[in-house]
């Protein structure tokens, strides 16, 4: 089974994904890391060079590579927070994987993301406004793509991984 983790930046997709893969004794890939490795440049540099649109095209291509490669047993993928805004990515996820939405309140996200300098979509106007605006656009998409949700506000990454493990086993 391929398990994809979705949710807003800072919801814990990568740290949960790593722990879930340990519980399942399977491999883990962070989609952003895979993109950086394939492109040979940072996410921020890709945004600067080809904009968000170009990044989404490449992100989808990378996700396709990961989802269509042969796997034995389980495989965990932490998606980027905006991957599910691309309809083609959503079809790929629906076709090949189970999807878990890691929810977090805007207050929690603000705490976890304060001081971030790496994520292009969080730079500029106030963090609070950025999170609010993007969450307004995305909350419905995350919920509609996911097979189930786990609230992360009160849990450690290992606690979240255990919750997912219980549901899929
Ligand atoms: C993005 C989330 C980032 C990264 C890029 C865009 C988004 O991944 O893919 O900066 O649109 O939400 P994380 O969710 O892993 O931070």
PDB file of N, CA and C and ligand atoms in Angstrom, residues 7-11 13-14 30 32 35 43-44 47 52 55-56 59 78-83 85 113 116 118-121 134 138 142, ligand 1:
ATOM      1  N   UNK A   7      -1.659  18.005   3.700  1.00  0.00           N
ATOM      2  CA  UNK A   7      -1.970  18.994   4.731  1.00  0.00           C
ATOM      3  C   UNK A   7      -1.091  20.218   4.538  1.00  0.00           C
ATOM      4  N   UNK A   8      -1.443  21.263   5.275  1.00  0.00           N
ATOM      5  CA  UNK A   8      -0.758  22.545   5.115  1.00  0.00           C
ATOM      6  C   UNK A   8       0.716  22.443   5.516  1.00  0.00           C
ATOM      7  N   UNK A   9       1.544  23.345   4.973  1.00  0.00           N
ATOM      8  CA  UNK A   9       2.936  23.457   5.416  1.00  0.00           C
ATOM      9  C   UNK A   9       2.954  23.511   6.941  1.00  0.00           C
ATOM     10  N   UNK A  10       3.845  22.763   7.558  1.00  0.00           N
ATOM     11  CA  UNK A  10       3.958  22.820   9.014  1.00  0.00           C
ATOM     12  C   UNK A  10       3.036  21.859   9.756  1.00  0.00           C
ATOM     13  N   UNK A  11       2.236  21.074   9.039  1.00  0.00           N
ATOM     14  CA  UNK A  11       1.335  20.155   9.755  1.00  0.00           C
ATOM     15  C   UNK A  11       2.075  18.902  10.210  1.00  0.00           C
ATOM     16  N   UNK A  13       3.922  16.648   7.951  1.00  0.00           N
ATOM     17  CA  UNK A  13       3.920  15.538   6.987  1.00  0.00           C
ATOM     18  C   UNK A  13       5.246  14.769   6.971  1.00  0.00           C
ATOM     19  N   UNK A  14       6.365  15.501   6.966  1.00  0.00           N
ATOM     20  CA  UNK A  14       7.662  14.826   6.845  1.00  0.00           C
ATOM     21  C   UNK A  14       8.040  14.094   8.126  1.00  0.00           C
ATOM     22  N   UNK A  30      10.152  12.070   0.935  1.00  0.00           N
ATOM     23  CA  UNK A  30       9.560  13.399   1.053  1.00  0.00           C
ATOM     24  C   UNK A  30       9.548  13.986  -0.360  1.00  0.00           C
ATOM     25  N   UNK A  32       9.177  16.930  -1.582  1.00  0.00           N
ATOM     26  CA  UNK A  32      10.022  18.123  -1.774  1.00  0.00           C
ATOM     27  C   UNK A  32      11.499  17.737  -1.923  1.00  0.00           C
ATOM     28  N   UNK A  35      12.058  16.329  -5.297  1.00  0.00           N
ATOM     29  CA  UNK A  35      12.059  17.400  -6.306  1.00  0.00           C
ATOM     30  C   UNK A  35      13.420  18.099  -6.320  1.00  0.00           C
ATOM     31  N   UNK A  43      13.730  24.352  -3.647  1.00  0.00           N
ATOM     32  CA  UNK A  43      12.346  24.706  -4.006  1.00  0.00           C
ATOM     33  C   UNK A  43      12.260  26.214  -4.263  1.00  0.00           C
ATOM     34  N   UNK A  44      12.909  27.006  -3.407  1.00  0.00           N
ATOM     35  CA  UNK A  44      12.868  28.467  -3.571  1.00  0.00           C
ATOM     36  C   UNK A  44      13.471  28.881  -4.922  1.00  0.00           C
ATOM     37  N   UNK A  47      10.987  28.130  -7.707  1.00  0.00           N
ATOM     38  CA  UNK A  47       9.933  29.165  -7.728  1.00  0.00           C
ATOM     39  C   UNK A  47      10.456  30.427  -8.399  1.00  0.00           C
ATOM     40  N   UNK A  52       5.395  29.599  -9.538  1.00  0.00           N
ATOM     41  CA  UNK A  52       4.637  28.516  -8.907  1.00  0.00           C
ATOM     42  C   UNK A  52       4.071  27.559  -9.964  1.00  0.00           C
ATOM     43  N   UNK A  55       6.710  25.191 -11.020  1.00  0.00           N
ATOM     44  CA  UNK A  55       6.985  24.276  -9.909  1.00  0.00           C
ATOM     45  C   UNK A  55       5.924  23.180  -9.852  1.00  0.00           C
ATOM     46  N   UNK A  56       4.643  23.563 -10.031  1.00  0.00           N
ATOM     47  CA  UNK A  56       3.545  22.572  -9.942  1.00  0.00           C
ATOM     48  C   UNK A  56       3.663  21.508 -11.030  1.00  0.00           C
ATOM     49  N   UNK A  59       6.475  19.291  -9.952  1.00  0.00           N
ATOM     50  CA  UNK A  59       6.038  18.546  -8.756  1.00  0.00           C
ATOM     51  C   UNK A  59       5.180  17.351  -9.164  1.00  0.00           C
ATOM     52  N   UNK A  78       5.459  11.833   1.887  1.00  0.00           N
ATOM     53  CA  UNK A  78       4.985  13.121   2.399  1.00  0.00           C
ATOM     54  C   UNK A  78       4.866  14.049   1.201  1.00  0.00           C
ATOM     55  N   UNK A  79       3.650  14.469   0.889  1.00  0.00           N
ATOM     56  CA  UNK A  79       3.437  15.380  -0.248  1.00  0.00           C
ATOM     57  C   UNK A  79       3.844  16.784   0.160  1.00  0.00           C
ATOM     58  N   UNK A  80       4.058  17.667  -0.814  1.00  0.00           N
ATOM     59  CA  UNK A  80       4.191  19.084  -0.507  1.00  0.00           C
ATOM     60  C   UNK A  80       2.790  19.619  -0.212  1.00  0.00           C
ATOM     61  N   UNK A  81       2.707  20.686   0.573  1.00  0.00           N
ATOM     62  CA  UNK A  81       1.409  21.213   0.991  1.00  0.00           C
ATOM     63  C   UNK A  81       0.499  21.677  -0.136  1.00  0.00           C
ATOM     64  N   UNK A  82       1.071  21.940  -1.313  1.00  0.00           N
ATOM     65  CA  UNK A  82       0.246  22.441  -2.420  1.00  0.00           C
ATOM     66  C   UNK A  82       0.036  21.416  -3.520  1.00  0.00           C
ATOM     67  N   UNK A  83       0.563  20.213  -3.350  1.00  0.00           N
ATOM     68  CA  UNK A  83       0.486  19.213  -4.430  1.00  0.00           C
ATOM     69  C   UNK A  83      -0.967  18.928  -4.833  1.00  0.00           C
ATOM     70  N   UNK A  85      -3.388  20.816  -5.000  1.00  0.00           N
ATOM     71  CA  UNK A  85      -4.061  21.885  -5.740  1.00  0.00           C
ATOM     72  C   UNK A  85      -3.961  21.640  -7.247  1.00  0.00           C
ATOM     73  N   UNK A 113       5.351  27.570  12.070  1.00  0.00           N
ATOM     74  CA  UNK A 113       5.969  28.139  10.857  1.00  0.00           C
ATOM     75  C   UNK A 113       6.644  29.490  11.088  1.00  0.00           C
ATOM     76  N   UNK A 116      10.054  30.899   9.449  1.00  0.00           N
ATOM     77  CA  UNK A 116      10.412  30.147   8.240  1.00  0.00           C
ATOM     78  C   UNK A 116      10.918  31.096   7.149  1.00  0.00           C
ATOM     79  N   UNK A 118      12.353  29.481   4.238  1.00  0.00           N
ATOM     80  CA  UNK A 118      12.595  28.612   3.074  1.00  0.00           C
ATOM     81  C   UNK A 118      11.389  28.477   2.155  1.00  0.00           C
ATOM     82  N   UNK A 119      10.185  28.657   2.689  1.00  0.00           N
ATOM     83  CA  UNK A 119       8.999  28.370   1.878  1.00  0.00           C
ATOM     84  C   UNK A 119       8.539  29.628   1.153  1.00  0.00           C
ATOM     85  N   UNK A 120       8.643  29.621  -0.200  1.00  0.00           N
ATOM     86  CA  UNK A 120       8.340  30.823  -0.976  1.00  0.00           C
ATOM     87  C   UNK A 120       6.947  31.390  -0.725  1.00  0.00           C
ATOM     88  N   UNK A 121       5.952  30.514  -0.502  1.00  0.00           N
ATOM     89  CA  UNK A 121       4.578  31.007  -0.372  1.00  0.00           C
ATOM     90  C   UNK A 121       4.303  31.644   0.984  1.00  0.00           C
ATOM     91  N   UNK A 134      -4.413  31.044   2.370  1.00  0.00           N
ATOM     92  CA  UNK A 134      -4.177  29.759   1.710  1.00  0.00           C
ATOM     93  C   UNK A 134      -5.067  28.657   2.292  1.00  0.00           C
ATOM     94  N   UNK A 138      -7.595  26.081   0.517  1.00  0.00           N
ATOM     95  CA  UNK A 138      -7.183  24.681   0.454  1.00  0.00           C
ATOM     96  C   UNK A 138      -7.890  23.706   1.379  1.00  0.00           C
ATOM     97  N   UNK A 142      -8.003  19.605   0.721  1.00  0.00           N
ATOM     98  CA  UNK A 142      -7.357  18.568   1.547  1.00  0.00           C
ATOM     99  C   UNK A 142      -8.393  17.546   2.007  1.00  0.00           C
TER     100      UNK A 142
HETATM  101  C1  LIG B   1       4.125  24.325  -0.689  1.00  0.00           C
HETATM  102  C2  LIG B   1       4.581  23.518   0.336  1.00  0.00           C
HETATM  103  C3  LIG B   1       5.981  23.120   0.467  1.00  0.00           C
HETATM  104  C4  LIG B   1       6.680  23.129  -0.898  1.00  0.00           C
HETATM  105  C5  LIG B   1       6.483  24.446  -1.586  1.00  0.00           C
HETATM  106  C6  LIG B   1       5.004  24.790  -1.789  1.00  0.00           C
HETATM  107  C7  LIG B   1       2.692  24.723  -0.707  1.00  0.00           C
HETATM  108  O1  LIG B   1       6.058  21.818   1.057  1.00  0.00           O
HETATM  109  O2  LIG B   1       6.211  22.086  -1.713  1.00  0.00           O
HETATM  110  O3  LIG B   1       7.117  25.433  -0.804  1.00  0.00           O
HETATM  111  O4  LIG B   1       2.218  25.219  -1.742  1.00  0.00           O
HETATM  112  O5  LIG B   1       2.002  24.521   0.327  1.00  0.00           O
HETATM  113  P1  LIG B   1       5.775  21.536   2.625  1.00  0.00           P
HETATM  114  O6  LIG B   1       4.302  21.418   2.793  1.00  0.00           O
HETATM  115  O7  LIG B   1       6.465  20.219   2.843  1.00  0.00           O
HETATM  116  O8  LIG B   1       6.377  22.644   3.386  1.00  0.00           O
END
